[in-house]
mmCIF file of C-alpha atoms in Angstrom:
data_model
loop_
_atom_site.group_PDB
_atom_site.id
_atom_site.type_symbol
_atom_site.label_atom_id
_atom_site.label_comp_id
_atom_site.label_asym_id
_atom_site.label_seq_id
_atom_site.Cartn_x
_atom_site.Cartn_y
_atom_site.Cartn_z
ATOM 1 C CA UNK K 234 6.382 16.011 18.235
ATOM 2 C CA UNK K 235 5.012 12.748 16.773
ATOM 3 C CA UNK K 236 7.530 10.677 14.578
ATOM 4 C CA UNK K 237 6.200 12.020 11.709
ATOM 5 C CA UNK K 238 8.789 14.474 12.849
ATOM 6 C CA UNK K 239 9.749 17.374 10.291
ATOM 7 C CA UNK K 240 9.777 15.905 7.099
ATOM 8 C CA UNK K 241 5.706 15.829 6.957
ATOM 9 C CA UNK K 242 5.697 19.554 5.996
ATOM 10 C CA UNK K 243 7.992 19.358 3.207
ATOM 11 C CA UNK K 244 7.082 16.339 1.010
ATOM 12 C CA UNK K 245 3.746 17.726 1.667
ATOM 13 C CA UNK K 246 4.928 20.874 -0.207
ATOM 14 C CA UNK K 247 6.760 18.896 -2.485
ATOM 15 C CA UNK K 248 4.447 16.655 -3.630
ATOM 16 C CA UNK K 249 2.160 19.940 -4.422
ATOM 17 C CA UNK K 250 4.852 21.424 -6.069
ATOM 18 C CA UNK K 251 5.422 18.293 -8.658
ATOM 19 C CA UNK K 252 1.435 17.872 -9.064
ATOM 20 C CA UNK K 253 1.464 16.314 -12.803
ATOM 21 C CA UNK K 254 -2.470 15.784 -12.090
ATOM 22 C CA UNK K 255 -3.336 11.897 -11.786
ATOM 23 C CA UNK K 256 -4.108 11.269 -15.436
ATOM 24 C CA UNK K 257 -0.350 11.838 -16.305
ATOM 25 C CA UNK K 258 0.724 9.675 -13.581
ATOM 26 C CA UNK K 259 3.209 6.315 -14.603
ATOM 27 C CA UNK K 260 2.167 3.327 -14.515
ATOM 28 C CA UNK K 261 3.769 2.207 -11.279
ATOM 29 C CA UNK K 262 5.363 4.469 -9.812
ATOM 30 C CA UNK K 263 8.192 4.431 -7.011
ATOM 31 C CA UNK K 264 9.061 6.921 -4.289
ATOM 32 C CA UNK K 265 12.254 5.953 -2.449
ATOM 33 C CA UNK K 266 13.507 6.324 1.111
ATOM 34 C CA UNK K 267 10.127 7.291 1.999
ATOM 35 C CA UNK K 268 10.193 7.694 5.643
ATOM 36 C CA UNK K 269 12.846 8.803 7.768
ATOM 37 C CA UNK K 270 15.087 5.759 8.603
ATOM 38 C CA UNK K 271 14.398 5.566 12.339
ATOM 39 C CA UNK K 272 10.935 5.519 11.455
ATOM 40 C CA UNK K 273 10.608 3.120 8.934
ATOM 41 C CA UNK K 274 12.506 0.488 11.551
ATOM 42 C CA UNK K 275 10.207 1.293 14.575
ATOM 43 C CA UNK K 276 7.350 0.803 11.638
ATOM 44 C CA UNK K 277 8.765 -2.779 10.554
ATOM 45 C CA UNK K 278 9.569 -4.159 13.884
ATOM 46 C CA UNK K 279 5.870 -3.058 14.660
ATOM 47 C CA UNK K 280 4.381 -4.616 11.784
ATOM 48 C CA UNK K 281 5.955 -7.724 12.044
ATOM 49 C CA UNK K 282 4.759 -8.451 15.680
ATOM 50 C CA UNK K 283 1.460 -7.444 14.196
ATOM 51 C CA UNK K 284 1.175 -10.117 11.636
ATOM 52 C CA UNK K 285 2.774 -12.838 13.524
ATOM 53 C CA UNK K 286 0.066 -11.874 16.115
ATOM 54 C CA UNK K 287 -2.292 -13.355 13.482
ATOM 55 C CA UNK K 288 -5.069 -11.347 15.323
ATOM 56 C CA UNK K 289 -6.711 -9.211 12.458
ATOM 57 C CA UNK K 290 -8.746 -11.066 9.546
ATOM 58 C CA UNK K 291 -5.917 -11.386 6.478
ATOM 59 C CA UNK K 292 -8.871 -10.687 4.098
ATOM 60 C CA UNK K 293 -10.114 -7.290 5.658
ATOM 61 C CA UNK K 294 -8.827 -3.763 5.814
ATOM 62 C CA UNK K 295 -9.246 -1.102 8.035
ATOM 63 C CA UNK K 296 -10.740 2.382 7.406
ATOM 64 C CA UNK K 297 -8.989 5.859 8.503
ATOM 65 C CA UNK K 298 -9.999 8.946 7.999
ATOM 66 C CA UNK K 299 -8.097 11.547 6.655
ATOM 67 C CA UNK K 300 -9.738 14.153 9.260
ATOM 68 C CA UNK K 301 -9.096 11.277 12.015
ATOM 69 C CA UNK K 302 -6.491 11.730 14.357
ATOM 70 C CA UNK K 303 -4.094 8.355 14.091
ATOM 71 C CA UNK K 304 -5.052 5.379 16.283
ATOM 72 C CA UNK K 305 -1.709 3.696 15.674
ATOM 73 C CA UNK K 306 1.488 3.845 13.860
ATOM 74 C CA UNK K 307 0.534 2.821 10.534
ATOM 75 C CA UNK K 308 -1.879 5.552 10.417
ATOM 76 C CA UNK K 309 1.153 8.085 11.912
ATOM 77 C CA UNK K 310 2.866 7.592 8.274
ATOM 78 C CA UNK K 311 -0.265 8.856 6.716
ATOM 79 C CA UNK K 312 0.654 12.534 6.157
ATOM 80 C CA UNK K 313 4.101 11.310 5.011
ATOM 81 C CA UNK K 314 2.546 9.212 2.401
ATOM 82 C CA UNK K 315 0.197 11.566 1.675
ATOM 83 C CA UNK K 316 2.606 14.465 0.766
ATOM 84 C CA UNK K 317 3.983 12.298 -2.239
ATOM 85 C CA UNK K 318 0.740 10.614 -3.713
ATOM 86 C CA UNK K 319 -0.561 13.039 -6.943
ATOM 87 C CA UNK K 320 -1.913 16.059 -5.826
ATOM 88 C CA UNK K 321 -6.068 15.474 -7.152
ATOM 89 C CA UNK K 322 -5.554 12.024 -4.673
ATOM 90 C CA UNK K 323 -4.470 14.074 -1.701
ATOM 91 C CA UNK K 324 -7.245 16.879 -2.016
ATOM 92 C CA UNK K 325 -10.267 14.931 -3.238
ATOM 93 C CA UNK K 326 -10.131 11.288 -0.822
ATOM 94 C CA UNK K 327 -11.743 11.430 2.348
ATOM 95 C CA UNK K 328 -9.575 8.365 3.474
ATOM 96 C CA UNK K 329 -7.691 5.313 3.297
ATOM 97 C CA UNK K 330 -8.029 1.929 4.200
ATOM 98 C CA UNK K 331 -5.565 -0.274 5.552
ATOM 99 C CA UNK K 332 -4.298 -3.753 5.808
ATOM 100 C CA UNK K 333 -1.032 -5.978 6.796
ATOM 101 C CA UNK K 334 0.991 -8.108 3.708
ATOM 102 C CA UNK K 335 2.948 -10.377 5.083
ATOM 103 C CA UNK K 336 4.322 -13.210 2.349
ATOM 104 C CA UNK K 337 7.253 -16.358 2.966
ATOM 105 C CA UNK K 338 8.538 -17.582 -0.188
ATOM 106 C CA UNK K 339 7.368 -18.738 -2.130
ATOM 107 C CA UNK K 340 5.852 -15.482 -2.478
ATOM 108 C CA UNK K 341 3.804 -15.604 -5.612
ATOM 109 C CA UNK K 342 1.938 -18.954 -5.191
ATOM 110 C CA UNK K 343 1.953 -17.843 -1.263
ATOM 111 C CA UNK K 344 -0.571 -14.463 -2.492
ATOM 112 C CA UNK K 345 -3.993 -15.275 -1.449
ATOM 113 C CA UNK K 346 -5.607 -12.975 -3.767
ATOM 114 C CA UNK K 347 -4.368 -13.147 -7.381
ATOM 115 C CA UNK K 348 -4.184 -11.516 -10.125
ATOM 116 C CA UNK K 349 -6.552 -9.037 -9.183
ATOM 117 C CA UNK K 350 -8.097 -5.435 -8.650
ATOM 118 C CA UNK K 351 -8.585 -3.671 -5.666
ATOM 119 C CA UNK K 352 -12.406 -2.378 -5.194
ATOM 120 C CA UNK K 353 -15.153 -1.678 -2.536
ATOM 121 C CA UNK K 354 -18.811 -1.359 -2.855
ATOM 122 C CA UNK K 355 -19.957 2.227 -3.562
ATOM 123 C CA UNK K 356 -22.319 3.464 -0.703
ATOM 124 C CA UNK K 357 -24.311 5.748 -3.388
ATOM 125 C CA UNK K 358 -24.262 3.619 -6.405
ATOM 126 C CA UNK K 359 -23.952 -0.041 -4.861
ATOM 127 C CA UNK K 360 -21.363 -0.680 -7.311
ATOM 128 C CA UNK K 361 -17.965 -2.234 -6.841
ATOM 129 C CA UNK K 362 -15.590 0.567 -7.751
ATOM 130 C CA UNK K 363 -11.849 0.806 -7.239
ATOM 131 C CA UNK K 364 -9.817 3.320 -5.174
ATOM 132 C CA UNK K 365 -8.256 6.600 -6.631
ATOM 133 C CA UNK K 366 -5.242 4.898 -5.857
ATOM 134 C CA UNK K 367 -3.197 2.274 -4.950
ATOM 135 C CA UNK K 368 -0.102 1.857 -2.682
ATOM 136 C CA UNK K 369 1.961 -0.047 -1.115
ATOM 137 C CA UNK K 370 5.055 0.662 1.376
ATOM 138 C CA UNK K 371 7.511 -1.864 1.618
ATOM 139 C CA UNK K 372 9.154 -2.628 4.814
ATOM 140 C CA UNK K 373 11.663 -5.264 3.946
ATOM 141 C CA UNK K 374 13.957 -6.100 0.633
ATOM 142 C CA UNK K 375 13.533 -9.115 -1.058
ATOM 143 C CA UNK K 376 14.762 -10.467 -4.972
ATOM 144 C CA UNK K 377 11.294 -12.359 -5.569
ATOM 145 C CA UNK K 378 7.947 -11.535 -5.412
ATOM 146 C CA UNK K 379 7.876 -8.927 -7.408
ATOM 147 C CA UNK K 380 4.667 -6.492 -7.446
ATOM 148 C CA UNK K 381 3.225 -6.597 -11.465
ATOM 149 C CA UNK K 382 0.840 -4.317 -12.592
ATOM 150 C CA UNK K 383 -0.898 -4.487 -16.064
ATOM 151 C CA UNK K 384 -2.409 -1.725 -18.184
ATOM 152 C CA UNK K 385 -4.346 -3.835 -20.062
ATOM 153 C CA UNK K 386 -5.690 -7.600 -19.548
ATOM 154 C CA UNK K 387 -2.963 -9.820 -18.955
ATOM 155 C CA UNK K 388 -3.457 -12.225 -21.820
ATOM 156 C CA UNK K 389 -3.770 -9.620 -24.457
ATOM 157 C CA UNK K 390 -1.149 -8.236 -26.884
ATOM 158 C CA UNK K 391 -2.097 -5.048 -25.946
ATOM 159 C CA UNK K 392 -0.715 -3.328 -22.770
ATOM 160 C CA UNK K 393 2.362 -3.440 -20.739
ATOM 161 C CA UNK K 394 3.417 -4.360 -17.192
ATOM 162 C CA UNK K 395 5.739 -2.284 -14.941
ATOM 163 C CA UNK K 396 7.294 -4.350 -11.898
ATOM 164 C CA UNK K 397 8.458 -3.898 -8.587
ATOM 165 C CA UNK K 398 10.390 -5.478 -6.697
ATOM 166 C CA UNK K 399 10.685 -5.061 -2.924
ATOM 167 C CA UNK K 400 12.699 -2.684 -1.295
ATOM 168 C CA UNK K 401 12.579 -1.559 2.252
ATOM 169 C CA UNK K 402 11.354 1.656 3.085
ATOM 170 C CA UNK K 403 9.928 2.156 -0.675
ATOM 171 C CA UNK K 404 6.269 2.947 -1.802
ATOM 172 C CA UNK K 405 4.753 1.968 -4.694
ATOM 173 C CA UNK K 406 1.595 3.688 -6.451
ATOM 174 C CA UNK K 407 -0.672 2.820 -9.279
ATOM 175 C CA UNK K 408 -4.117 3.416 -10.526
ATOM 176 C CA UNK K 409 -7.040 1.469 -7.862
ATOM 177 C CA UNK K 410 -8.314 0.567 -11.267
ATOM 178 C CA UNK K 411 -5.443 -1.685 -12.707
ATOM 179 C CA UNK K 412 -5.144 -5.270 -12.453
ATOM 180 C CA UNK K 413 -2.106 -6.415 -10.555
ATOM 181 C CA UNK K 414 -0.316 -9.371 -8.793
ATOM 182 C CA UNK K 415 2.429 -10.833 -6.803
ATOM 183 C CA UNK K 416 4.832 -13.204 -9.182
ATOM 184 C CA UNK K 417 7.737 -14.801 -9.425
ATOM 185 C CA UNK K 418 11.096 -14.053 -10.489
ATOM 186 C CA UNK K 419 11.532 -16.809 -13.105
ATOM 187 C CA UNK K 420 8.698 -15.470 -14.464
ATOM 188 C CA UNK K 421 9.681 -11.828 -15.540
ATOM 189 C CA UNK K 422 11.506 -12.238 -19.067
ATOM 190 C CA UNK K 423 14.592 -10.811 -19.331
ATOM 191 C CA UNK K 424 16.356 -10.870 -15.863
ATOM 192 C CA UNK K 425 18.719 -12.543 -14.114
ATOM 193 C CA UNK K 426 16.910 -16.183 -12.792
ATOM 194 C CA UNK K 427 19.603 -16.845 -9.887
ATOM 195 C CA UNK K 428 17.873 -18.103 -6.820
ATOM 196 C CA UNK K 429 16.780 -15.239 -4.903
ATOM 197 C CA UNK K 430 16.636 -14.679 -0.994
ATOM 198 C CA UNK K 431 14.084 -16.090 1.157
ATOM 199 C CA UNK K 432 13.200 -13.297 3.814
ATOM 200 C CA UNK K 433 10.242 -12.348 4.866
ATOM 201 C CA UNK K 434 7.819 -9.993 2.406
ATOM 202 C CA UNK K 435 6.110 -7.161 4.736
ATOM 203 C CA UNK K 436 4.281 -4.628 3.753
ATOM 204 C CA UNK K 437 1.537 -2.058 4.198
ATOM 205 C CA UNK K 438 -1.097 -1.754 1.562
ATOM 206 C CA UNK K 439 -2.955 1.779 1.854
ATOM 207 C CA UNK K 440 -5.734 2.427 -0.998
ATOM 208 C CA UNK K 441 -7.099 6.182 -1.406
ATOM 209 C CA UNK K 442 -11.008 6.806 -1.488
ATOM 210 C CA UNK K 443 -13.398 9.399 -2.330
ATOM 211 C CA UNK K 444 -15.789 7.779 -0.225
ATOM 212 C CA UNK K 445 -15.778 5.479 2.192
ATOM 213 C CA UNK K 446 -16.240 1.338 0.673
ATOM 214 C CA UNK K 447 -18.209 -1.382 1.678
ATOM 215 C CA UNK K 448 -17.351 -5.009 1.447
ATOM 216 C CA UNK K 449 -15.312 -6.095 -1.692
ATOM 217 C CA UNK K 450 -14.120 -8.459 -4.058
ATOM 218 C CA UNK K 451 -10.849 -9.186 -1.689
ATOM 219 C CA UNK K 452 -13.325 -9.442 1.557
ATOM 220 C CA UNK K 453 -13.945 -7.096 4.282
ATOM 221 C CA UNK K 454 -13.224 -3.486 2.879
ATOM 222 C CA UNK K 455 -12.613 -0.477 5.197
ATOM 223 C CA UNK K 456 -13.960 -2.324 8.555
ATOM 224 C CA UNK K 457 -13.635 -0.668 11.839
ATOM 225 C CA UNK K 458 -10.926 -0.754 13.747
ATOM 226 C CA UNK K 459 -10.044 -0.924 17.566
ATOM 227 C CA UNK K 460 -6.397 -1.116 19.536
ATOM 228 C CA UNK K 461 -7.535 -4.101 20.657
ATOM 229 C CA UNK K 462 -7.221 -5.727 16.823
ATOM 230 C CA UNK K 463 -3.458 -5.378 16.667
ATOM 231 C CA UNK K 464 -1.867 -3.190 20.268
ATOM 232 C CA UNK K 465 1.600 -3.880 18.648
ATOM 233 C CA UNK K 466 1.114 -0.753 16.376
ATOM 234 C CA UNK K 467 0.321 1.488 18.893
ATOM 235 C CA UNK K 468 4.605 2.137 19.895
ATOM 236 C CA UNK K 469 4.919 5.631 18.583
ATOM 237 C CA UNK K 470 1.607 6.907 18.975
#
């Protein structure tokens, strides 16, 4: 048994049994406790030695297939992840790129990328198009650096922003069409402004496709990938 262990069957059934259909689907939405606890540690340790390595390219993800049989931990998770995501994501994308977040405070001016939206190019239309979806699995808690994503443009009175902040073993989901960012605490209006704690941010970022991408806004989208780019994944597999 791989350390997907049991649970992979039933949030796979669950998630088909809450199936809202993706146009009804929050925001931002949260799933807690995501993986089983012994699991989400092995995955964080992992991780960690991964992106202290500083081996893989920070600006390019890594493509899986959803056919593929996993090459490494991260890609172990999948089915977990997969069970919980709306039901239209999990039957229609073909698979899911990858890619290691790891932020030191100050998080939000410490985010290479922005305010931004996720995209690839389209190998049929050569147009840059976003994912079904967007995630993100957090591996460690912090009080800053809170995830923001925007319905609208940011500077217009129209729209509203949902945040999250980091907490371990959580996943977050959102449209791969939505603008979003890392920012600070101060900067969310109406909570508490005490200074926050100063761990380490790690995370996985996983975005859904219906086709495979080619290079993005953000860089290298969906490269290949080898053991070879981080072999500290590979415990579990």
């Amino acid at each position: 048994m791989t350390l997907l262990g049991r649970d992979a069957s039933r949030r796979r059934h669950q998630g088909k049994m809450q199936d809202l259909g993706f146009e009804l689907m929050p925001l931002l939405e949260i799933a807690k406790e995501i993986l089983p606890p012994d699991v989400a540690n092995t995955l964080r340790e992992a991780v960690e030695k991964a992106a202290n390595s500083r081996r893989g390219s920070p600006t390019s993800s890594y493509w899986y297939s959803l056919e593929s049989k996993p090459r490494n931990i991260l890609e172990e998770v999948i089915p977990i992840l997969r069970a919980v995501v709306p039901f239209t994501v999990s039957e229609e994308c073909i698979g899911v790129d990858w890619w290691l977040g790891m932020l030191h405070p100050p998080y939000a001016e410490n985010f290479p990328y922005g305010l931004h939206r996720d995209g690839g190019r389209n190998p049929v239309s050569g147009n840059i198009e976003g994912p079904s979806l967007s995630t993100v699995l957090y591996l460690t808690e912090v009080d800053d650096g809170a995830l923001a994503v925007y319905s609208g443009e940011p500077d217009s009175i129209v729209g509203d922003i949902r945040y999250a902040f980091p907490r371990a073993n959580s996943f977050a989901m959102f449209s791969g069409e939505l603008l979003h960012n890392v920012v600070s605490r101060k900067s969310i209006i109406g909570i508490d402004s005490s200074t926050p704690s100063s761990g380490v941010r790690l995370s996985v970022q996983y975005n859904w496709w219906k086709f495979r991408p080619g290079r993005g806004n953000l860089g290298e989208t969906a490269a290949d990938y080898s053991a070879e780019i981080y072999p500290e994944l590979l415990s579990g597999v």
